[in-house]
mmCIF file of C-alpha atoms (C1' of nucleotides) in Angstrom:
data_model
loop_
_atom_site.group_PDB
_atom_site.id
_atom_site.type_symbol
_atom_site.label_atom_id
_atom_site.label_comp_id
_atom_site.label_asym_id
_atom_site.label_seq_id
_atom_site.Cartn_x
_atom_site.Cartn_y
_atom_site.Cartn_z
ATOM 1 C CA UNK A 96 -15.473 14.899 0.378
ATOM 2 C CA UNK A 97 -17.468 11.950 -0.209
ATOM 3 C CA UNK A 98 -17.206 8.815 -1.468
ATOM 4 C CA UNK A 99 -19.472 9.319 -4.333
ATOM 5 C CA UNK A 100 -17.237 11.785 -5.499
ATOM 6 C CA UNK A 101 -14.366 9.939 -6.530
ATOM 7 C CA UNK A 102 -14.256 7.658 -8.678
ATOM 8 C CA UNK A 103 -11.568 3.597 -8.460
ATOM 9 C CA UNK A 104 -8.647 4.980 -9.471
ATOM 10 C CA UNK A 105 -8.580 8.196 -6.603
ATOM 11 C CA UNK A 106 -9.772 6.121 -3.765
ATOM 12 C CA UNK A 107 -7.323 3.090 -4.283
ATOM 13 C CA UNK A 108 -4.948 6.183 -4.223
ATOM 14 C CA UNK A 109 -6.762 7.578 -1.364
ATOM 15 C CA UNK A 110 -7.031 4.048 0.749
ATOM 16 C CA UNK A 111 -3.096 3.809 -0.215
ATOM 17 C CA UNK A 112 -1.813 7.383 1.950
ATOM 18 C CA UNK A 113 -4.350 6.226 4.586
ATOM 19 C CA UNK A 114 -3.609 2.956 5.120
ATOM 20 C CA UNK A 115 -0.012 4.446 6.619
ATOM 21 C CA UNK A 116 0.931 4.530 10.535
ATOM 22 C CA UNK A 117 3.079 7.108 9.858
ATOM 23 C CA UNK A 118 0.118 9.410 7.717
ATOM 24 C CA UNK A 119 -2.558 8.148 10.122
ATOM 25 C CA UNK A 120 -0.450 9.386 13.004
ATOM 26 C CA UNK A 121 -0.083 12.767 10.811
ATOM 27 C CA UNK A 122 -3.722 13.173 10.176
ATOM 28 C CA UNK A 123 -4.446 12.192 13.901
ATOM 29 C CA UNK A 124 -2.468 15.224 14.713
ATOM 30 C CA UNK A 125 -3.232 18.282 12.189
ATOM 31 C CA UNK A 126 -7.017 16.849 13.677
ATOM 32 C CA UNK A 127 -6.546 18.552 16.196
ATOM 33 C CA UNK A 128 -5.228 21.942 13.999
ATOM 34 C CA UNK A 129 -3.343 23.068 11.439
ATOM 35 C CA UNK A 130 1.028 23.194 12.081
ATOM 36 C CA UNK A 131 4.453 23.873 9.871
ATOM 37 C CA UNK A 132 6.588 21.318 8.856
ATOM 38 C CA UNK A 133 9.077 21.732 11.630
ATOM 39 C CA UNK A 134 7.147 21.957 14.377
ATOM 40 C CA UNK A 135 4.842 18.647 13.503
ATOM 41 C CA UNK A 136 8.473 16.687 13.490
ATOM 42 C CA UNK A 137 9.602 17.668 16.644
ATOM 43 C CA UNK A 138 6.162 17.605 18.134
ATOM 44 C CA UNK A 139 6.299 13.471 16.325
ATOM 45 C CA UNK A 140 9.500 12.626 17.108
ATOM 46 C CA UNK A 141 10.129 11.691 13.403
ATOM 47 C CA UNK A 142 13.108 13.073 11.003
ATOM 48 C CA UNK A 143 12.145 16.452 8.991
ATOM 49 C CA UNK A 144 12.505 14.596 5.987
ATOM 50 C CA UNK A 145 10.658 11.604 6.698
ATOM 51 C CA UNK A 146 7.293 13.869 7.663
ATOM 52 C CA UNK A 147 7.909 16.422 4.442
ATOM 53 C CA UNK A 148 8.075 12.563 2.376
ATOM 54 C CA UNK A 149 4.427 11.771 4.357
ATOM 55 C CA UNK A 150 2.741 14.825 3.506
ATOM 56 C CA UNK A 151 3.230 15.601 0.266
ATOM 57 C CA UNK A 152 1.563 12.377 -0.425
ATOM 58 C CA UNK A 153 -1.283 13.517 1.245
ATOM 59 C CA UNK A 154 -1.374 16.608 -0.842
ATOM 60 C CA UNK A 155 -1.132 13.985 -3.231
ATOM 61 C CA UNK A 156 -4.386 13.059 -2.332
ATOM 62 C CA UNK A 157 -6.042 15.403 -0.872
ATOM 63 C CA UNK A 158 -6.260 14.706 2.168
ATOM 64 C CA UNK A 159 -4.125 18.002 3.612
ATOM 65 C CA UNK A 160 -3.490 21.058 2.343
ATOM 66 C CA UNK A 161 -0.924 23.693 2.831
ATOM 67 C CA UNK A 162 0.112 27.666 2.676
ATOM 68 C CA UNK A 163 2.553 29.387 3.282
ATOM 69 C CA UNK A 164 3.203 32.147 6.074
ATOM 70 C CA UNK A 165 5.427 35.027 6.440
ATOM 71 C CA UNK A 166 5.902 34.999 10.213
ATOM 72 C CA UNK A 167 6.551 37.687 11.448
ATOM 73 C CA UNK A 168 10.067 37.603 12.509
ATOM 74 C CA UNK A 169 10.366 36.149 8.308
ATOM 75 C CA UNK A 170 10.676 33.183 8.354
ATOM 76 C CA UNK A 171 8.722 31.177 5.047
ATOM 77 C CA UNK A 172 6.366 28.296 7.552
ATOM 78 C CA UNK A 173 3.945 25.907 5.891
ATOM 79 C CA UNK A 174 1.032 25.453 7.201
ATOM 80 C CA UNK A 175 -0.230 22.177 6.678
ATOM 81 C CA UNK A 176 -4.007 21.519 7.327
ATOM 82 C CA UNK A 177 -6.972 19.338 6.873
ATOM 83 C CA UNK A 178 -9.814 18.684 4.232
ATOM 84 C CA UNK A 179 -12.331 17.286 5.272
ATOM 85 C CA UNK A 180 -13.479 13.560 4.549
ATOM 86 C CA UNK A 181 -16.002 11.178 5.025
ATOM 87 C CA UNK A 182 -15.974 7.842 2.665
ATOM 88 C CA UNK A 183 -17.734 4.998 4.177
ATOM 89 C CA UNK A 184 -16.792 2.112 2.798
ATOM 90 C CA UNK A 185 -18.593 -0.700 2.831
ATOM 91 C CA UNK A 186 -19.086 -3.486 -0.229
ATOM 92 C CA UNK A 187 -21.751 -1.968 -2.302
ATOM 93 C CA UNK A 188 -19.924 1.583 -1.804
ATOM 94 C CA UNK A 189 -16.857 -0.206 -2.846
ATOM 95 C CA UNK A 190 -17.845 -2.267 -5.869
ATOM 96 C CA UNK A 191 -19.730 0.849 -7.580
ATOM 97 C CA UNK A 192 -15.784 2.420 -6.852
ATOM 98 C CA UNK A 193 -14.845 -0.316 -9.198
ATOM 99 C CA UNK A 194 -16.696 0.526 -11.663
ATOM 100 C CA UNK A 195 -14.339 3.146 -12.508
ATOM 101 C CA UNK A 196 -11.470 1.956 -11.739
ATOM 102 C CA UNK A 197 -9.423 2.410 -15.488
ATOM 103 C CA UNK A 198 -9.721 -0.344 -18.083
ATOM 104 C CA UNK A 199 -6.780 -2.002 -17.363
ATOM 105 C CA UNK A 200 -6.348 -4.871 -14.730
ATOM 106 C CA UNK A 201 -3.942 -4.550 -12.930
ATOM 107 C CA UNK A 202 -2.112 -1.806 -10.698
ATOM 108 C CA UNK A 203 -0.795 0.969 -13.081
ATOM 109 C CA UNK A 204 -0.328 -0.824 -15.882
ATOM 110 C CA UNK A 205 2.817 -2.144 -15.407
ATOM 111 C CA UNK A 206 4.533 -2.368 -19.545
ATOM 112 C CA UNK B 228 -17.409 -5.331 10.892
ATOM 113 C CA UNK B 229 -16.988 -1.531 12.289
ATOM 114 C CA UNK B 230 -14.668 1.016 12.328
ATOM 115 C CA UNK B 231 -14.850 1.448 15.926
ATOM 116 C CA UNK B 232 -14.051 -2.115 16.534
ATOM 117 C CA UNK B 233 -10.762 -2.218 14.343
ATOM 118 C CA UNK B 234 -7.311 -0.457 16.383
ATOM 119 C CA UNK B 235 -5.317 1.068 14.253
ATOM 120 C CA UNK B 236 -3.483 -1.499 12.775
ATOM 121 C CA UNK B 237 -5.821 -3.640 12.223
ATOM 122 C CA UNK B 238 -7.567 -0.489 9.398
ATOM 123 C CA UNK B 239 -4.543 0.380 8.658
ATOM 124 C CA UNK B 240 -3.491 -3.560 6.539
ATOM 125 C CA UNK B 241 -7.432 -3.279 5.621
ATOM 126 C CA UNK B 242 -6.442 0.302 4.225
ATOM 127 C CA UNK B 243 -3.548 -1.665 2.231
ATOM 128 C CA UNK B 244 -5.574 -4.166 1.371
ATOM 129 C CA UNK B 245 -8.876 -2.511 0.142
ATOM 130 C CA UNK B 246 -5.937 -0.029 -1.995
ATOM 131 C CA UNK B 247 -5.187 -2.307 -5.138
ATOM 132 C CA UNK B 248 -6.994 -2.441 -7.949
ATOM 133 C CA UNK B 249 -7.788 -6.260 -8.512
ATOM 134 C CA UNK B 250 -9.349 -6.649 -4.854
ATOM 135 C CA UNK B 251 -10.987 -3.737 -5.335
ATOM 136 C CA UNK B 252 -12.841 -5.681 -8.664
ATOM 137 C CA UNK B 253 -12.452 -8.702 -6.286
ATOM 138 C CA UNK B 254 -14.880 -7.968 -4.186
ATOM 139 C CA UNK B 255 -17.049 -6.092 -6.007
ATOM 140 C CA UNK B 256 -17.359 -9.521 -8.003
ATOM 141 C CA UNK B 257 -17.677 -10.927 -4.752
ATOM 142 C CA UNK B 258 -20.765 -8.345 -3.932
ATOM 143 C CA UNK B 259 -22.532 -10.367 -6.274
ATOM 144 C CA UNK B 260 -22.581 -13.612 -4.208
ATOM 145 C CA UNK B 261 -20.504 -15.310 -4.091
ATOM 146 C CA UNK B 262 -17.821 -17.630 -6.168
ATOM 147 C CA UNK B 263 -15.376 -20.914 -6.053
ATOM 148 C CA UNK B 264 -10.833 -19.810 -7.425
ATOM 149 C CA UNK B 265 -11.109 -20.808 -10.936
ATOM 150 C CA UNK B 266 -14.386 -19.875 -12.205
ATOM 151 C CA UNK B 267 -14.189 -16.138 -10.555
ATOM 152 C CA UNK B 268 -10.511 -15.908 -12.145
ATOM 153 C CA UNK B 269 -12.044 -17.002 -15.292
ATOM 154 C CA UNK B 270 -14.705 -14.260 -14.812
ATOM 155 C CA UNK B 271 -12.227 -11.205 -13.932
ATOM 156 C CA UNK B 272 -9.666 -12.769 -16.811
ATOM 157 C CA UNK B 273 -6.386 -12.713 -14.635
ATOM 158 C CA UNK B 274 -4.688 -16.234 -13.588
ATOM 159 C CA UNK B 275 -5.739 -17.974 -10.795
ATOM 160 C CA UNK B 276 -2.430 -17.977 -9.058
ATOM 161 C CA UNK B 277 -2.388 -14.709 -9.456
ATOM 162 C CA UNK B 278 -6.382 -14.556 -7.855
ATOM 163 C CA UNK B 279 -5.815 -16.469 -4.879
ATOM 164 C CA UNK B 280 -2.441 -14.639 -3.322
ATOM 165 C CA UNK B 281 -5.540 -11.417 -3.187
ATOM 166 C CA UNK B 282 -7.819 -13.501 -2.441
ATOM 167 C CA UNK B 283 -5.241 -14.606 0.552
ATOM 168 C CA UNK B 284 -4.669 -10.870 1.341
ATOM 169 C CA UNK B 285 -8.274 -10.205 2.038
ATOM 170 C CA UNK B 286 -8.627 -13.413 3.916
ATOM 171 C CA UNK B 287 -6.140 -11.862 6.638
ATOM 172 C CA UNK B 288 -7.869 -8.598 6.296
ATOM 173 C CA UNK B 289 -10.895 -10.569 7.367
ATOM 174 C CA UNK B 290 -12.396 -8.888 3.936
ATOM 175 C CA UNK B 291 -13.805 -12.357 2.441
ATOM 176 C CA UNK B 292 -14.634 -15.210 4.125
ATOM 177 C CA UNK B 293 -14.059 -18.775 2.168
ATOM 178 C CA UNK B 294 -14.973 -22.696 2.517
ATOM 179 C CA UNK B 295 -14.450 -26.128 1.000
ATOM 180 C CA UNK B 296 -16.943 -26.976 -1.394
ATOM 181 C CA UNK B 297 -17.776 -30.899 -2.561
ATOM 182 C CA UNK B 298 -19.280 -30.613 -5.567
ATOM 183 C CA UNK B 299 -21.625 -33.211 -6.230
ATOM 184 C CA UNK B 300 -18.756 -34.529 -9.222
ATOM 185 C CA UNK B 301 -16.712 -34.223 -6.413
ATOM 186 C CA UNK B 302 -13.838 -31.889 -6.880
ATOM 187 C CA UNK B 303 -13.188 -29.026 -4.174
ATOM 188 C CA UNK B 304 -14.205 -26.041 -4.467
ATOM 189 C CA UNK B 305 -13.205 -22.923 -2.495
ATOM 190 C CA UNK B 306 -16.130 -20.508 -2.589
ATOM 191 C CA UNK B 307 -15.338 -16.738 -1.453
ATOM 192 C CA UNK B 308 -17.450 -14.757 0.008
ATOM 193 C CA UNK B 309 -17.683 -11.698 1.328
ATOM 194 C CA UNK B 310 -17.869 -10.646 5.397
ATOM 195 C CA UNK B 311 -20.191 -7.111 5.490
ATOM 196 C CA UNK B 312 -18.145 -4.058 6.810
ATOM 197 C CA UNK B 313 -19.118 -0.190 6.912
ATOM 198 C CA UNK B 314 -16.047 1.754 7.825
ATOM 199 C CA UNK B 315 -16.797 5.134 8.528
ATOM 200 C CA UNK B 316 -14.064 7.026 7.629
ATOM 201 C CA UNK B 317 -13.578 10.438 8.597
ATOM 202 C CA UNK B 318 -10.762 12.354 9.934
ATOM 203 C CA UNK B 319 -11.974 12.154 13.698
ATOM 204 C CA UNK B 320 -12.164 8.978 13.076
ATOM 205 C CA UNK B 321 -8.555 8.405 11.898
ATOM 206 C CA UNK B 322 -7.307 10.330 14.645
ATOM 207 C CA UNK B 323 -9.025 7.266 17.349
ATOM 208 C CA UNK B 324 -7.718 4.376 15.526
ATOM 209 C CA UNK B 325 -4.565 6.488 15.103
ATOM 210 C CA UNK B 326 -4.129 6.123 19.448
ATOM 211 C CA UNK B 327 -4.681 2.713 18.665
ATOM 212 C CA UNK B 328 -1.304 1.900 16.904
ATOM 213 C CA UNK B 329 1.261 0.339 18.461
ATOM 214 C CA UNK B 330 4.300 2.556 19.680
ATOM 215 C CA UNK B 331 7.460 2.076 17.117
ATOM 216 C CA UNK B 332 6.857 5.258 14.513
ATOM 217 C CA UNK B 333 6.842 3.541 11.333
ATOM 218 C CA UNK B 334 5.089 0.661 10.247
ATOM 219 C CA UNK B 335 5.931 -2.257 11.289
ATOM 220 C CA UNK B 336 9.550 -2.080 13.796
ATOM 221 C CA UNK B 337 12.000 -2.676 10.204
ATOM 222 C CA UNK B 338 14.791 -4.595 11.811
ATOM 223 C "C1'" DT C 202 -4.707 -43.581 -19.912
ATOM 224 C "C1'" DC C 203 -5.225 -39.049 -21.292
ATOM 225 C "C1'" DC C 204 -8.636 -35.263 -20.224
ATOM 226 C "C1'" DA C 205 -10.577 -31.429 -18.124
ATOM 227 C "C1'" DT C 206 -11.337 -29.775 -13.667
ATOM 228 C "C1'" DC C 207 -10.941 -29.013 -8.864
ATOM 229 C "C1'" DT C 208 -7.057 -27.340 -5.908
ATOM 230 C "C1'" DG C 209 -2.233 -25.024 -3.440
ATOM 231 C "C1'" DC C 210 2.554 -23.474 -2.904
ATOM 232 C "C1'" DA C 211 6.767 -21.261 -3.583
ATOM 233 C "C1'" DA C 212 10.511 -19.900 -6.635
ATOM 234 C "C1'" DA C 213 11.835 -15.419 -9.077
ATOM 235 C "C1'" DC C 214 11.586 -11.487 -10.838
ATOM 236 C "C1'" DA C 215 10.122 -6.883 -11.867
ATOM 237 C "C1'" DA C 216 8.216 -2.719 -9.169
ATOM 238 C "C1'" DA C 217 6.813 0.835 -5.872
ATOM 239 C "C1'" DT C 218 7.766 2.365 -0.852
ATOM 240 C "C1'" DA C 219 9.431 3.403 2.584
ATOM 241 C "C1'" DC C 220 13.685 6.028 5.106
ATOM 242 C "C1'" DT C 221 17.804 8.352 5.100
ATOM 243 C "C1'" DT C 222 21.209 10.887 4.532
ATOM 244 C "C1'" DG C 223 23.453 14.952 2.845
ATOM 245 C "C1'" DC C 224 23.208 18.824 1.125
ATOM 246 C "C1'" DA C 225 21.388 23.925 -1.221
ATOM 247 C "C1'" DG C 226 18.456 27.954 0.006
ATOM 248 C "C1'" DG C 227 16.377 31.992 3.070
ATOM 249 C "C1'" DT C 228 15.907 34.880 7.313
ATOM 250 C "C1'" DG C 229 17.218 36.839 11.786
ATOM 251 C "C1'" DC C 230 19.663 37.794 15.914
ATOM 252 C "C1'" DT C 231 24.543 38.033 18.579
ATOM 253 C "C1'" DA D 259 30.356 35.465 10.741
ATOM 254 C "C1'" DG D 260 28.048 31.845 13.159
ATOM 255 C "C1'" DC D 261 24.409 29.631 15.004
ATOM 256 C "C1'" DA D 262 20.097 29.146 14.972
ATOM 257 C "C1'" DC D 263 15.035 28.826 13.391
ATOM 258 C "C1'" DC D 264 12.588 27.972 8.709
ATOM 259 C "C1'" DT D 265 12.005 25.850 3.778
ATOM 260 C "C1'" DG D 266 13.128 22.034 -0.069
ATOM 261 C "C1'" DC D 267 14.785 17.882 -3.136
ATOM 262 C "C1'" DA D 268 17.544 14.222 -4.784
ATOM 263 C "C1'" DA D 269 20.140 10.239 -4.173
ATOM 264 C "C1'" DG D 270 20.822 5.650 -3.068
ATOM 265 C "C1'" DT D 271 19.386 1.648 0.026
ATOM 266 C "C1'" DA D 272 16.454 -1.434 1.943
ATOM 267 C "C1'" DT D 273 11.847 -3.499 2.210
ATOM 268 C "C1'" DT D 274 7.574 -5.033 0.644
ATOM 269 C "C1'" DT D 275 4.320 -5.497 -2.460
ATOM 270 C "C1'" DG D 276 2.908 -7.634 -7.176
ATOM 271 C "C1'" DT D 277 3.136 -11.005 -10.170
ATOM 272 C "C1'" DT D 278 4.101 -14.768 -13.577
ATOM 273 C "C1'" DT D 279 6.050 -18.836 -13.826
ATOM 274 C "C1'" DG D 280 6.470 -23.948 -13.130
ATOM 275 C "C1'" DC D 281 5.704 -27.823 -10.458
ATOM 276 C "C1'" DA D 282 2.109 -30.695 -7.615
ATOM 277 C "C1'" DG D 283 -1.643 -33.215 -5.638
ATOM 278 C "C1'" DA D 284 -6.864 -34.221 -6.579
ATOM 279 C "C1'" DT D 285 -11.075 -35.943 -8.615
ATOM 280 C "C1'" DG D 286 -13.697 -37.773 -12.610
ATOM 281 C "C1'" DG D 287 -15.488 -39.025 -17.212
ATOM 282 C "C1'" DA D 288 -14.144 -40.482 -21.967
#
DNA sequence: TCCATCTGCAAACAAATACTTGCAGGTGCT
DNA sequence: AGCACCTGCAAGTATTTGTTTGCAGATGGA
């Protein structure tokens, strides 16, 4: 995914998603190869529920993908993998992205 | 500012700061040249108080700088300017940054 | 003096986020 | 049946973030 391909709104979503220690560490972990939820939670030392919440956000932002795999012993495992991206942030790039921010001037038109 | 120069924690701060429509538009406006608070607020159509809050965040993140200028007619004007940055975000780069996240595993050790 | 401009900030409220806890369903093995 | 795995999600609470409103101080000119 390239910066030139995303709208301002989507860029905001992506940046907000990346701006979190847990999610950053999750990406770091997945950078070493795909993994399934329970195991990843154990490796990171966080609860599965918490991990799931973050994984859902990462997936919503398009930063990771998931697939359900039936293991040999019948267990359903959900594997997550990184969706490659390359976002070169510069003042000019952001200025360009800002042009495609939705009309209203705040964040997600409140009321 | 380069990605390799910032710690994981600082990167989180920077990304969180960028992940906001108002602040993105402020940067876009400043990309066209420095400006002072009141004028910028008028141009953007937002309140001065709101703009100030966002400018403070941008400055705290090191994305803009400010200087107080005494205009000819004696008014004190606060000019803001962009602090150039170039952050190339990739899974690998984030993984590297994640290594320097502070020990605790959540966001800003709560209690 | 009154008005227009510039600045700054805090208090109060609204809304979005993060996290925990608890419950639910599934398989297979002993 | 009971235990060890796997999954999913919602309710409740704690915390952070965003925004408005209101006040305050300064200058210069009519």
